[in-house]
CSV table of C-alpha atoms in Angstrom, one decimal:
chain,number,residue,atom,x,y,z
O,89,UNK,CA,-3.1,26.7,-1.0
O,90,UNK,CA,-2.4,24.7,2.2
O,91,UNK,CA,0.5,25.6,4.3
O,92,UNK,CA,0.6,22.2,5.9
O,93,UNK,CA,2.0,20.7,2.7
O,94,UNK,CA,5.3,22.7,3.2
O,95,UNK,CA,6.4,20.3,5.9
O,96,UNK,CA,6.5,16.4,6.0
O,97,UNK,CA,3.0,15.3,7.1
O,98,UNK,CA,4.3,12.2,8.9
O,99,UNK,CA,1.1,10.3,8.0
O,100,UNK,CA,-2.1,10.9,6.2
O,101,UNK,CA,-1.6,10.6,2.4
O,102,UNK,CA,2.0,9.7,3.2
O,103,UNK,CA,0.9,6.1,3.9
O,104,UNK,CA,-0.5,5.9,0.4
O,105,UNK,CA,2.9,6.8,-0.8
O,106,UNK,CA,4.5,4.1,1.5
O,107,UNK,CA,2.1,1.4,0.1
O,108,UNK,CA,3.0,2.6,-3.5
O,109,UNK,CA,6.7,2.4,-2.7
O,110,UNK,CA,6.1,-1.1,-1.2
O,111,UNK,CA,4.7,-2.2,-4.5
O,112,UNK,CA,7.5,-0.6,-6.5
O,113,UNK,CA,10.1,-2.4,-4.3
O,114,UNK,CA,8.4,-5.7,-5.1
O,115,UNK,CA,8.0,-5.0,-8.8
O,116,UNK,CA,11.7,-4.0,-9.2
O,117,UNK,CA,14.1,-5.5,-6.7
O,118,UNK,CA,12.1,-8.7,-6.2
O,119,UNK,CA,12.0,-9.3,-9.9
O,120,UNK,CA,15.7,-8.8,-10.1
O,121,UNK,CA,16.3,-11.2,-7.2
O,122,UNK,CA,14.2,-14.0,-8.8
O,123,UNK,CA,15.4,-13.5,-12.4
O,124,UNK,CA,17.8,-16.4,-11.9
O,125,UNK,CA,14.9,-18.7,-12.6
O,126,UNK,CA,15.2,-17.8,-16.3
O,127,UNK,CA,18.9,-18.5,-16.3
O,128,UNK,CA,18.9,-22.1,-17.4
O,129,UNK,CA,16.0,-21.6,-19.8
O,130,UNK,CA,17.7,-18.7,-21.7
O,131,UNK,CA,21.1,-20.6,-21.6
O,132,UNK,CA,19.6,-23.7,-23.2
O,133,UNK,CA,17.6,-21.7,-25.8
O,134,UNK,CA,20.6,-19.9,-27.1
O,135,UNK,CA,23.0,-22.7,-26.4
O,136,UNK,CA,25.4,-20.4,-24.7
O,137,UNK,CA,27.9,-20.7,-21.8
O,138,UNK,CA,26.9,-19.9,-18.3
O,139,UNK,CA,29.3,-17.0,-18.1
O,140,UNK,CA,27.8,-15.5,-21.3
O,141,UNK,CA,24.2,-15.9,-20.0
O,142,UNK,CA,25.1,-14.4,-16.6
O,143,UNK,CA,25.9,-11.1,-18.3
O,144,UNK,CA,22.2,-10.4,-18.6
O,145,UNK,CA,21.8,-10.1,-14.8
O,146,UNK,CA,25.2,-8.3,-14.6
O,147,UNK,CA,24.1,-5.7,-17.0
O,148,UNK,CA,20.9,-5.2,-15.1
O,149,UNK,CA,22.7,-4.7,-11.8
O,150,UNK,CA,25.3,-2.3,-13.4
O,151,UNK,CA,22.6,-0.1,-15.0
O,152,UNK,CA,20.5,-0.2,-11.9
O,153,UNK,CA,23.4,1.4,-9.9
O,154,UNK,CA,24.7,3.7,-12.6
O,155,UNK,CA,21.2,5.0,-13.3
O,156,UNK,CA,20.6,6.1,-9.7
O,157,UNK,CA,22.3,9.5,-9.9
O,158,UNK,CA,20.5,10.1,-13.2
O,159,UNK,CA,17.2,9.2,-11.6
O,160,UNK,CA,17.9,11.5,-8.6
O,161,UNK,CA,18.8,14.4,-10.8
O,162,UNK,CA,15.6,14.0,-12.8
O,163,UNK,CA,13.7,13.9,-9.5
O,164,UNK,CA,15.3,17.2,-8.5
O,165,UNK,CA,14.5,18.8,-11.9
O,166,UNK,CA,11.0,17.4,-12.4
O,167,UNK,CA,9.0,15.2,-9.9
O,168,UNK,CA,9.4,11.8,-8.3
O,169,UNK,CA,6.0,10.9,-9.9
O,170,UNK,CA,7.2,11.5,-13.5
O,171,UNK,CA,10.4,9.5,-13.0
O,172,UNK,CA,8.6,6.5,-11.4
O,173,UNK,CA,6.1,6.4,-14.3
O,174,UNK,CA,9.0,6.6,-16.8
O,175,UNK,CA,10.8,3.7,-14.9
O,176,UNK,CA,7.6,1.6,-15.1
O,177,UNK,CA,7.4,2.1,-18.9
O,178,UNK,CA,11.1,1.3,-19.3
O,179,UNK,CA,10.8,-1.9,-17.2
O,180,UNK,CA,7.8,-3.0,-19.2
O,181,UNK,CA,9.6,-2.3,-22.5
O,182,UNK,CA,12.6,-4.4,-21.4
O,183,UNK,CA,10.5,-7.4,-20.7
O,184,UNK,CA,8.2,-7.0,-23.6
O,185,UNK,CA,11.0,-6.7,-26.1
O,186,UNK,CA,12.9,-9.5,-24.4
O,187,UNK,CA,9.9,-11.7,-25.4
O,188,UNK,CA,11.1,-11.6,-29.0
O,189,UNK,CA,14.4,-13.4,-27.9
O,190,UNK,CA,16.3,-12.6,-31.1
O,191,UNK,CA,19.8,-13.3,-29.8
O,192,UNK,CA,22.0,-12.9,-26.7
O,193,UNK,CA,23.0,-9.3,-27.6
O,194,UNK,CA,19.3,-8.5,-27.9
O,195,UNK,CA,18.7,-9.9,-24.4
O,196,UNK,CA,21.6,-7.7,-23.0
O,197,UNK,CA,19.9,-4.6,-24.5
O,198,UNK,CA,16.3,-5.4,-23.4
O,199,UNK,CA,16.1,-7.5,-20.2
O,200,UNK,CA,19.6,-6.2,-19.2
O,201,UNK,CA,19.9,-2.5,-20.1
O,202,UNK,CA,16.2,-1.4,-20.4
O,203,UNK,CA,15.1,-3.5,-17.4
O,204,UNK,CA,18.0,-2.2,-15.3
O,205,UNK,CA,17.3,1.4,-16.3
O,206,UNK,CA,13.6,0.9,-15.5
O,207,UNK,CA,14.4,-0.5,-12.1
O,208,UNK,CA,16.7,2.4,-11.3
O,209,UNK,CA,14.2,5.0,-12.4
O,210,UNK,CA,11.5,3.3,-10.3
O,211,UNK,CA,13.4,2.2,-7.2
O,212,UNK,CA,15.4,5.4,-6.5
O,213,UNK,CA,12.6,8.0,-6.6
O,214,UNK,CA,10.2,5.6,-4.7
O,215,UNK,CA,12.5,5.2,-1.7
O,216,UNK,CA,13.3,8.9,-1.9
O,217,UNK,CA,9.8,10.3,-1.8
O,218,UNK,CA,9.0,8.3,1.3
O,219,UNK,CA,11.7,10.2,3.1
O,220,UNK,CA,10.2,13.5,1.9
O,221,UNK,CA,6.8,12.6,3.3
O,222,UNK,CA,8.0,11.5,6.7
O,223,UNK,CA,10.3,13.0,9.4
O,224,UNK,CA,9.6,11.6,12.8
O,225,UNK,CA,8.3,8.3,11.4
O,226,UNK,CA,10.8,8.1,8.6
O,227,UNK,CA,12.5,5.0,9.8
O,228,UNK,CA,9.2,3.1,10.1
O,229,UNK,CA,8.0,4.3,6.7
O,230,UNK,CA,11.3,3.3,5.0
O,231,UNK,CA,11.2,-0.1,6.7
O,232,UNK,CA,7.6,-0.8,5.5
O,233,UNK,CA,8.5,0.3,1.9
O,234,UNK,CA,11.6,-1.7,1.7
O,235,UNK,CA,9.8,-4.8,3.0
O,236,UNK,CA,8.0,-5.0,-0.3
O,237,UNK,CA,11.2,-6.6,-1.8
O,238,UNK,CA,11.0,-9.5,0.7
O,239,UNK,CA,7.3,-10.0,0.5
O,240,UNK,CA,7.3,-10.2,-3.3
O,241,UNK,CA,10.5,-12.2,-3.6
O,242,UNK,CA,8.9,-14.9,-1.3
O,243,UNK,CA,5.9,-15.2,-3.7
O,244,UNK,CA,7.6,-14.5,-7.0
O,245,UNK,CA,9.8,-17.6,-6.9
O,246,UNK,CA,7.0,-20.2,-7.3
O,247,UNK,CA,4.9,-17.9,-9.4
O,248,UNK,CA,7.6,-17.3,-12.0
O,249,UNK,CA,8.4,-21.0,-12.0
O,250,UNK,CA,4.7,-21.7,-12.8
O,251,UNK,CA,4.6,-19.1,-15.5
O,252,UNK,CA,7.7,-20.6,-17.2
O,253,UNK,CA,6.2,-24.1,-17.1
O,254,UNK,CA,2.8,-22.9,-18.5
O,255,UNK,CA,3.9,-20.3,-21.1
O,256,UNK,CA,7.6,-20.8,-21.6
O,257,UNK,CA,10.3,-18.3,-20.7
O,258,UNK,CA,9.3,-15.9,-23.4
O,259,UNK,CA,5.7,-15.8,-22.5
O,260,UNK,CA,6.6,-15.5,-18.8
O,261,UNK,CA,8.8,-12.4,-19.6
O,262,UNK,CA,5.8,-10.8,-21.4
O,263,UNK,CA,3.4,-11.4,-18.5
O,264,UNK,CA,5.9,-10.1,-16.0
O,265,UNK,CA,6.4,-7.0,-18.1
O,266,UNK,CA,2.7,-6.5,-18.0
O,267,UNK,CA,2.6,-6.9,-14.3
O,268,UNK,CA,5.4,-4.3,-14.0
O,269,UNK,CA,3.2,-1.7,-15.7
O,270,UNK,CA,1.6,-1.4,-12.3
O,271,UNK,CA,4.7,0.6,-11.4
O,272,UNK,CA,3.1,3.4,-13.4
O,273,UNK,CA,0.0,3.2,-11.3
O,274,UNK,CA,2.1,3.5,-8.2
O,275,UNK,CA,3.9,6.4,-9.6
O,276,UNK,CA,0.6,8.3,-10.3
O,277,UNK,CA,-0.2,7.9,-6.6
O,278,UNK,CA,3.1,9.5,-5.5
O,279,UNK,CA,1.8,13.0,-5.2
O,280,UNK,CA,4.7,15.5,-5.1
O,281,UNK,CA,5.1,17.6,-2.0
O,282,UNK,CA,7.7,20.0,-3.5
O,283,UNK,CA,5.4,21.4,-6.1
O,284,UNK,CA,2.8,22.4,-3.5
O,285,UNK,CA,5.5,24.0,-1.4
O,286,UNK,CA,6.8,26.0,-4.3
O,287,UNK,CA,3.3,27.3,-5.1
O,288,UNK,CA,2.8,28.2,-1.5
O,289,UNK,CA,6.1,30.1,-1.4
O,290,UNK,CA,5.2,31.9,-4.7
O,291,UNK,CA,1.8,32.7,-3.4
O,292,UNK,CA,3.1,34.2,-0.2
O,293,UNK,CA,5.7,36.3,-2.1
O,294,UNK,CA,3.1,37.9,-4.4
O,295,UNK,CA,0.7,38.7,-1.5
O,296,UNK,CA,3.4,40.4,0.7
O,297,UNK,CA,4.1,44.1,-0.2
O,298,UNK,CA,7.6,44.9,-1.4
O,299,UNK,CA,10.0,46.2,1.3
O,300,UNK,CA,8.3,44.3,4.0
O,301,UNK,CA,10.5,42.1,6.2
O,302,UNK,CA,8.1,39.1,5.7
O,303,UNK,CA,8.7,39.3,1.9
O,304,UNK,CA,12.4,38.7,2.4
O,305,UNK,CA,11.7,35.7,4.5
O,306,UNK,CA,9.3,34.3,1.9
O,307,UNK,CA,12.0,34.8,-0.8
O,308,UNK,CA,14.5,32.9,1.3
O,309,UNK,CA,12.1,30.0,1.8
O,310,UNK,CA,11.4,30.0,-1.9
O,311,UNK,CA,15.0,30.0,-2.8
O,312,UNK,CA,15.6,27.0,-0.6
O,313,UNK,CA,12.6,25.1,-2.1
O,314,UNK,CA,13.6,25.9,-5.7
O,315,UNK,CA,17.0,24.3,-5.3
O,316,UNK,CA,16.8,22.5,-8.7
O,317,UNK,CA,20.4,21.4,-9.2
O,318,UNK,CA,22.0,18.0,-8.5
O,319,UNK,CA,24.6,18.6,-5.7
O,320,UNK,CA,27.8,16.8,-6.8
O,321,UNK,CA,29.7,18.7,-4.1
O,322,UNK,CA,28.5,16.2,-1.5
O,323,UNK,CA,31.7,14.2,-2.2
O,324,UNK,CA,33.6,17.1,-0.4
O,325,UNK,CA,31.6,16.7,2.8
O,326,UNK,CA,33.5,14.4,5.3
O,327,UNK,CA,30.3,13.0,6.7
O,328,UNK,CA,29.0,11.8,3.3
O,329,UNK,CA,32.4,10.4,2.4
O,330,UNK,CA,32.6,8.4,5.6
O,331,UNK,CA,29.1,7.0,5.0
O,332,UNK,CA,29.9,6.2,1.3
O,333,UNK,CA,33.0,4.3,2.4
O,334,UNK,CA,30.8,2.3,4.8
O,335,UNK,CA,28.4,1.6,1.9
O,336,UNK,CA,31.2,0.3,-0.3
O,337,UNK,CA,32.5,-2.1,2.4
O,338,UNK,CA,29.0,-3.2,3.4
O,339,UNK,CA,28.1,-3.9,-0.3
O,340,UNK,CA,31.3,-6.0,-0.6
O,341,UNK,CA,29.9,-8.2,2.1
O,342,UNK,CA,26.1,-8.3,1.5
O,343,UNK,CA,26.4,-9.9,-1.9
O,344,UNK,CA,28.6,-12.8,-0.7
O,345,UNK,CA,26.3,-14.9,1.7
O,346,UNK,CA,23.5,-15.5,-0.9
O,347,UNK,CA,26.2,-16.4,-3.4
O,348,UNK,CA,27.9,-19.1,-1.3
O,349,UNK,CA,25.0,-20.2,1.0
O,350,UNK,CA,23.7,-22.9,-1.4
O,351,UNK,CA,27.2,-24.3,-2.3
O,352,UNK,CA,28.1,-24.4,1.4
O,353,UNK,CA,25.0,-26.4,2.1
O,354,UNK,CA,25.8,-28.8,-0.7
O,355,UNK,CA,29.3,-29.3,0.7
O,356,UNK,CA,27.8,-30.3,4.0
O,357,UNK,CA,25.8,-33.0,2.2
O,358,UNK,CA,22.4,-31.3,2.7
O,359,UNK,CA,19.6,-32.4,0.3
O,360,UNK,CA,18.6,-29.9,-2.5
O,361,UNK,CA,15.0,-29.7,-1.2
O,362,UNK,CA,16.2,-28.6,2.3
O,363,UNK,CA,18.7,-26.2,0.7
O,364,UNK,CA,15.9,-24.4,-1.1
O,365,UNK,CA,14.1,-23.9,2.2
O,366,UNK,CA,17.1,-21.9,3.4
O,367,UNK,CA,16.3,-19.2,0.9
O,368,UNK,CA,12.7,-19.1,2.1
O,369,UNK,CA,13.9,-18.7,5.7
O,370,UNK,CA,16.2,-15.9,4.6
O,371,UNK,CA,13.3,-14.0,3.0
O,372,UNK,CA,10.9,-14.4,5.9
O,373,UNK,CA,13.3,-13.3,8.7
O,374,UNK,CA,14.6,-10.5,6.4
O,375,UNK,CA,11.0,-9.3,6.2
O,376,UNK,CA,10.5,-9.5,10.0
O,377,UNK,CA,13.8,-7.7,10.7
O,378,UNK,CA,12.9,-4.8,8.5
O,379,UNK,CA,9.5,-4.2,10.1
O,380,UNK,CA,10.7,-4.7,13.7
O,381,UNK,CA,13.8,-2.4,13.3
O,382,UNK,CA,11.7,0.2,11.6
O,383,UNK,CA,9.2,0.1,14.5
O,384,UNK,CA,12.0,0.3,17.1
O,385,UNK,CA,13.8,3.2,15.3
O,386,UNK,CA,10.5,5.1,15.2
O,387,UNK,CA,10.5,5.1,19.0
O,388,UNK,CA,13.6,7.3,18.9
O,389,UNK,CA,15.1,5.5,21.8
O,390,UNK,CA,18.5,5.0,20.1
O,391,UNK,CA,20.2,7.3,17.6
O,392,UNK,CA,19.9,5.8,14.1
O,393,UNK,CA,23.6,5.7,13.4
O,394,UNK,CA,24.1,3.9,16.7
O,395,UNK,CA,21.4,1.4,15.8
O,396,UNK,CA,23.0,0.9,12.4
O,397,UNK,CA,26.4,0.3,14.0
O,398,UNK,CA,24.8,-2.3,16.3
O,399,UNK,CA,23.1,-4.2,13.5
O,400,UNK,CA,26.2,-4.2,11.3
O,401,UNK,CA,28.2,-5.7,14.3
O,402,UNK,CA,25.5,-8.4,14.8
O,403,UNK,CA,25.6,-9.2,11.1
O,404,UNK,CA,29.3,-9.7,11.1
O,405,UNK,CA,29.1,-11.9,14.2
O,406,UNK,CA,26.4,-14.1,12.6
O,407,UNK,CA,28.6,-14.4,9.4
O,408,UNK,CA,31.6,-15.4,11.5
O,409,UNK,CA,29.5,-18.1,13.3
O,410,UNK,CA,27.7,-19.4,10.2
O,411,UNK,CA,30.7,-21.4,8.9
O,412,UNK,CA,30.7,-23.4,12.1
O,413,UNK,CA,27.4,-25.1,11.1
O,414,UNK,CA,27.8,-28.8,10.3
O,415,UNK,CA,24.2,-29.8,9.6
O,416,UNK,CA,20.9,-28.4,8.3
O,417,UNK,CA,19.5,-27.2,11.7
O,418,UNK,CA,22.6,-25.3,12.7
O,419,UNK,CA,22.9,-23.8,9.2
O,420,UNK,CA,19.2,-22.7,9.2
O,421,UNK,CA,19.6,-21.1,12.6
O,422,UNK,CA,22.7,-19.1,11.6
O,423,UNK,CA,21.1,-18.2,8.3
O,424,UNK,CA,18.1,-16.9,10.2
O,425,UNK,CA,20.2,-14.7,12.4
O,426,UNK,CA,22.0,-13.3,9.3
O,427,UNK,CA,18.8,-12.7,7.4
O,428,UNK,CA,17.1,-11.0,10.4
O,429,UNK,CA,20.0,-8.6,11.1
O,430,UNK,CA,20.4,-7.9,7.3
O,431,UNK,CA,16.8,-6.8,7.3
O,432,UNK,CA,17.3,-4.5,10.2
O,433,UNK,CA,20.2,-2.9,8.4
O,434,UNK,CA,18.4,-2.4,5.2
O,435,UNK,CA,15.4,-0.9,7.1
O,436,UNK,CA,17.4,2.1,8.5
O,437,UNK,CA,20.5,2.7,6.3
O,438,UNK,CA,18.5,5.1,4.1
O,439,UNK,CA,17.2,6.9,7.1
O,440,UNK,CA,20.8,7.3,8.4
O,441,UNK,CA,21.8,8.8,5.0
O,442,UNK,CA,19.0,11.4,5.3
O,443,UNK,CA,20.2,12.2,8.8
O,444,UNK,CA,23.8,12.6,7.6
O,445,UNK,CA,23.2,15.0,4.6
O,446,UNK,CA,19.8,16.5,5.5
O,447,UNK,CA,16.6,16.5,3.3
O,448,UNK,CA,17.6,19.4,1.0
O,449,UNK,CA,20.4,17.3,-0.4
O,450,UNK,CA,18.9,13.9,0.1
O,451,UNK,CA,17.9,13.2,-3.5
O,452,UNK,CA,21.4,14.0,-4.7
O,453,UNK,CA,23.0,12.0,-1.8
O,454,UNK,CA,20.9,8.9,-2.6
O,455,UNK,CA,21.9,8.8,-6.2
O,456,UNK,CA,25.6,9.4,-5.4
O,457,UNK,CA,25.5,6.8,-2.6
O,458,UNK,CA,24.0,4.2,-4.9
O,459,UNK,CA,26.6,4.9,-7.5
O,460,UNK,CA,29.6,4.8,-5.1
O,461,UNK,CA,28.2,1.7,-3.3
O,462,UNK,CA,28.0,-0.2,-6.5
O,463,UNK,CA,31.8,-0.6,-6.6
O,464,UNK,CA,31.6,-2.7,-3.5
O,465,UNK,CA,28.9,-4.9,-5.0
O,466,UNK,CA,31.1,-5.4,-8.1
O,467,UNK,CA,34.3,-6.1,-6.2
O,468,UNK,CA,33.0,-8.2,-3.3
O,469,UNK,CA,31.8,-11.4,-5.0
O,470,UNK,CA,34.9,-11.9,-7.2
O,471,UNK,CA,37.2,-11.2,-4.3
O,472,UNK,CA,35.3,-13.7,-2.1
O,473,UNK,CA,35.5,-16.2,-5.0
O,474,UNK,CA,39.2,-15.7,-5.2
O,475,UNK,CA,39.6,-16.3,-1.5
O,476,UNK,CA,37.4,-19.4,-1.7
O,477,UNK,CA,39.5,-20.8,-4.5
O,478,UNK,CA,42.7,-20.1,-2.6
O,479,UNK,CA,41.4,-21.7,0.6
O,480,UNK,CA,39.5,-24.5,-1.1
O,481,UNK,CA,36.6,-24.0,1.3
O,482,UNK,CA,33.3,-22.0,1.0
O,483,UNK,CA,33.6,-21.0,4.6
O,484,UNK,CA,36.4,-18.6,3.7
O,485,UNK,CA,33.9,-16.4,1.8
O,486,UNK,CA,31.8,-15.9,4.9
O,487,UNK,CA,34.9,-15.0,7.0
O,488,UNK,CA,35.9,-12.4,4.5
O,489,UNK,CA,32.4,-10.9,4.5
O,490,UNK,CA,32.3,-10.8,8.3
O,491,UNK,CA,35.7,-9.1,8.5
O,492,UNK,CA,34.8,-6.5,5.9
O,493,UNK,CA,31.6,-5.6,7.9
O,494,UNK,CA,33.7,-5.1,11.0
O,495,UNK,CA,35.8,-2.7,9.1
O,496,UNK,CA,32.7,-0.9,7.8
O,497,UNK,CA,31.4,-0.5,11.4
O,498,UNK,CA,34.6,1.4,12.2
O,499,UNK,CA,33.7,4.1,9.6
O,500,UNK,CA,30.2,4.4,11.2
O,501,UNK,CA,31.9,5.0,14.6
O,502,UNK,CA,34.2,7.6,13.1
O,503,UNK,CA,31.1,9.3,11.4
O,504,UNK,CA,29.3,9.4,14.8
O,505,UNK,CA,32.3,11.0,16.5
O,506,UNK,CA,32.6,13.6,13.8
O,507,UNK,CA,28.9,14.5,14.1
O,508,UNK,CA,29.1,14.8,17.9
O,509,UNK,CA,32.2,17.0,17.6
O,510,UNK,CA,30.4,19.4,15.2
O,511,UNK,CA,27.3,19.4,17.5
O,512,UNK,CA,29.4,20.4,20.4
O,513,UNK,CA,31.1,23.1,18.4
O,514,UNK,CA,27.8,24.6,17.2
O,515,UNK,CA,26.5,24.6,20.8
O,516,UNK,CA,29.6,26.4,22.0
O,517,UNK,CA,29.3,29.0,19.3
O,518,UNK,CA,25.6,29.7,20.0
O,519,UNK,CA,25.9,30.0,23.8
O,520,UNK,CA,27.1,33.7,24.0
O,521,UNK,CA,24.3,34.7,21.7
O,522,UNK,CA,21.6,33.6,24.2
O,523,UNK,CA,22.4,36.4,26.6
O,524,UNK,CA,23.7,39.7,25.2
O,525,UNK,CA,24.1,41.4,28.5
O,526,UNK,CA,26.1,40.2,31.5
O,527,UNK,CA,24.2,39.4,34.7
O,528,UNK,CA,25.4,42.5,36.8
O,529,UNK,CA,24.2,44.9,34.1
O,530,UNK,CA,20.8,43.1,33.9
O,531,UNK,CA,20.5,43.4,37.7
O,532,UNK,CA,21.2,47.1,37.6
O,533,UNK,CA,18.6,47.6,35.0
O,534,UNK,CA,16.0,45.8,37.2
O,535,UNK,CA,17.0,48.0,40.2
O,536,UNK,CA,16.7,51.1,38.1
O,537,UNK,CA,13.3,50.1,36.8
O,538,UNK,CA,12.1,49.4,40.4
O,539,UNK,CA,13.2,52.9,41.5
O,540,UNK,CA,11.3,54.5,38.6
O,541,UNK,CA,8.2,52.6,39.7
O,542,UNK,CA,8.6,53.7,43.3
O,543,UNK,CA,9.1,57.3,42.2
O,544,UNK,CA,5.8,57.1,40.2
O,545,UNK,CA,4.0,55.8,43.3
O,546,UNK,CA,5.3,58.5,45.5
O,547,UNK,CA,4.4,61.2,43.0
């Protein structure tokens, strides 16, 4: 058994895991992003209202977030590999059964519930295992993995449109489900680190004789590794609570710009073909922002929570300036700024979560964070829509999103202050332990030792 597996390798096979997570991000989140292409086709087939049809995507998003703590607890109890493979099978089942297209309720249960559960069971452990494989390079690894969402979303748009035109929306669903089976392949490649650590600890304990001090150390290490319960008590930790509130406020804002960007461009009289290019610009700069921020965070020049506070401030500034656009060029520039800084935020916010709670509780924290953050995603768009209706202008939605992000940055600042205060307190408590004897006593011992040596020489 290899001892090196007990610590994050920060490379080596970890990059295979990163590529696998990159693929999983594309086959889950990117599919969810581009599923709107099926909206009109399904609506016309069942002759339903837009509000009725939109519940398919709503159910998917709800189950995606609600399933996150379940997926995290299964990762803690079993392995990330097993949960990802299960998620791939569920995602395939949702699309394959949706191919039957029996009625709208059937679509809710298949492409809504099963697909959402499959995405949750794939996305959550995939992003989690990357953090387990990396420590020093965690920010860069998470950024590369999350960039799969942008890369696949950029190509899935025209590809899905072509599938629908060639095979109809039902045939397209079946083909996409088959493509999502590759999630299972990615899951197989996600070799668990925890199992090798457990075997190593068990091996060490059996080799060490009872009563030896080393045996006690091995038992302590094993007990830390075999922590197989989902830690719901994280909600009592002030640091996690502050970061969760930040997540709620950020989610309230992040879902608003994509929702009102196209209507705002139409209100400015911009042609539909130019408006579609705004979404492509958004995807490209998002991709660039994730990779660049991950690379910079990997240099460890700036503390990750400080970097996240900076990116959130820049996003809010770009959202406040975006409504000032009065033509395509200015709107494209401000959209580019927003997309870039959004990508930088997504690249490191999971890394900050790992820094806040520590890796032993990271799986539990990720599931709880996703669950709590979902409330912001549900409340944000309707609240922004209400504000837009009251103001009679789509610009009001962007102002609301920018102001909410400013408020969320305040909780990050509070979190940083709390962490610094605890660090100072721990340093103060450990200072007396460094020297158990005062300096004068140590000096007397040295003098006494010198006298003994001189006495030996004389004798």
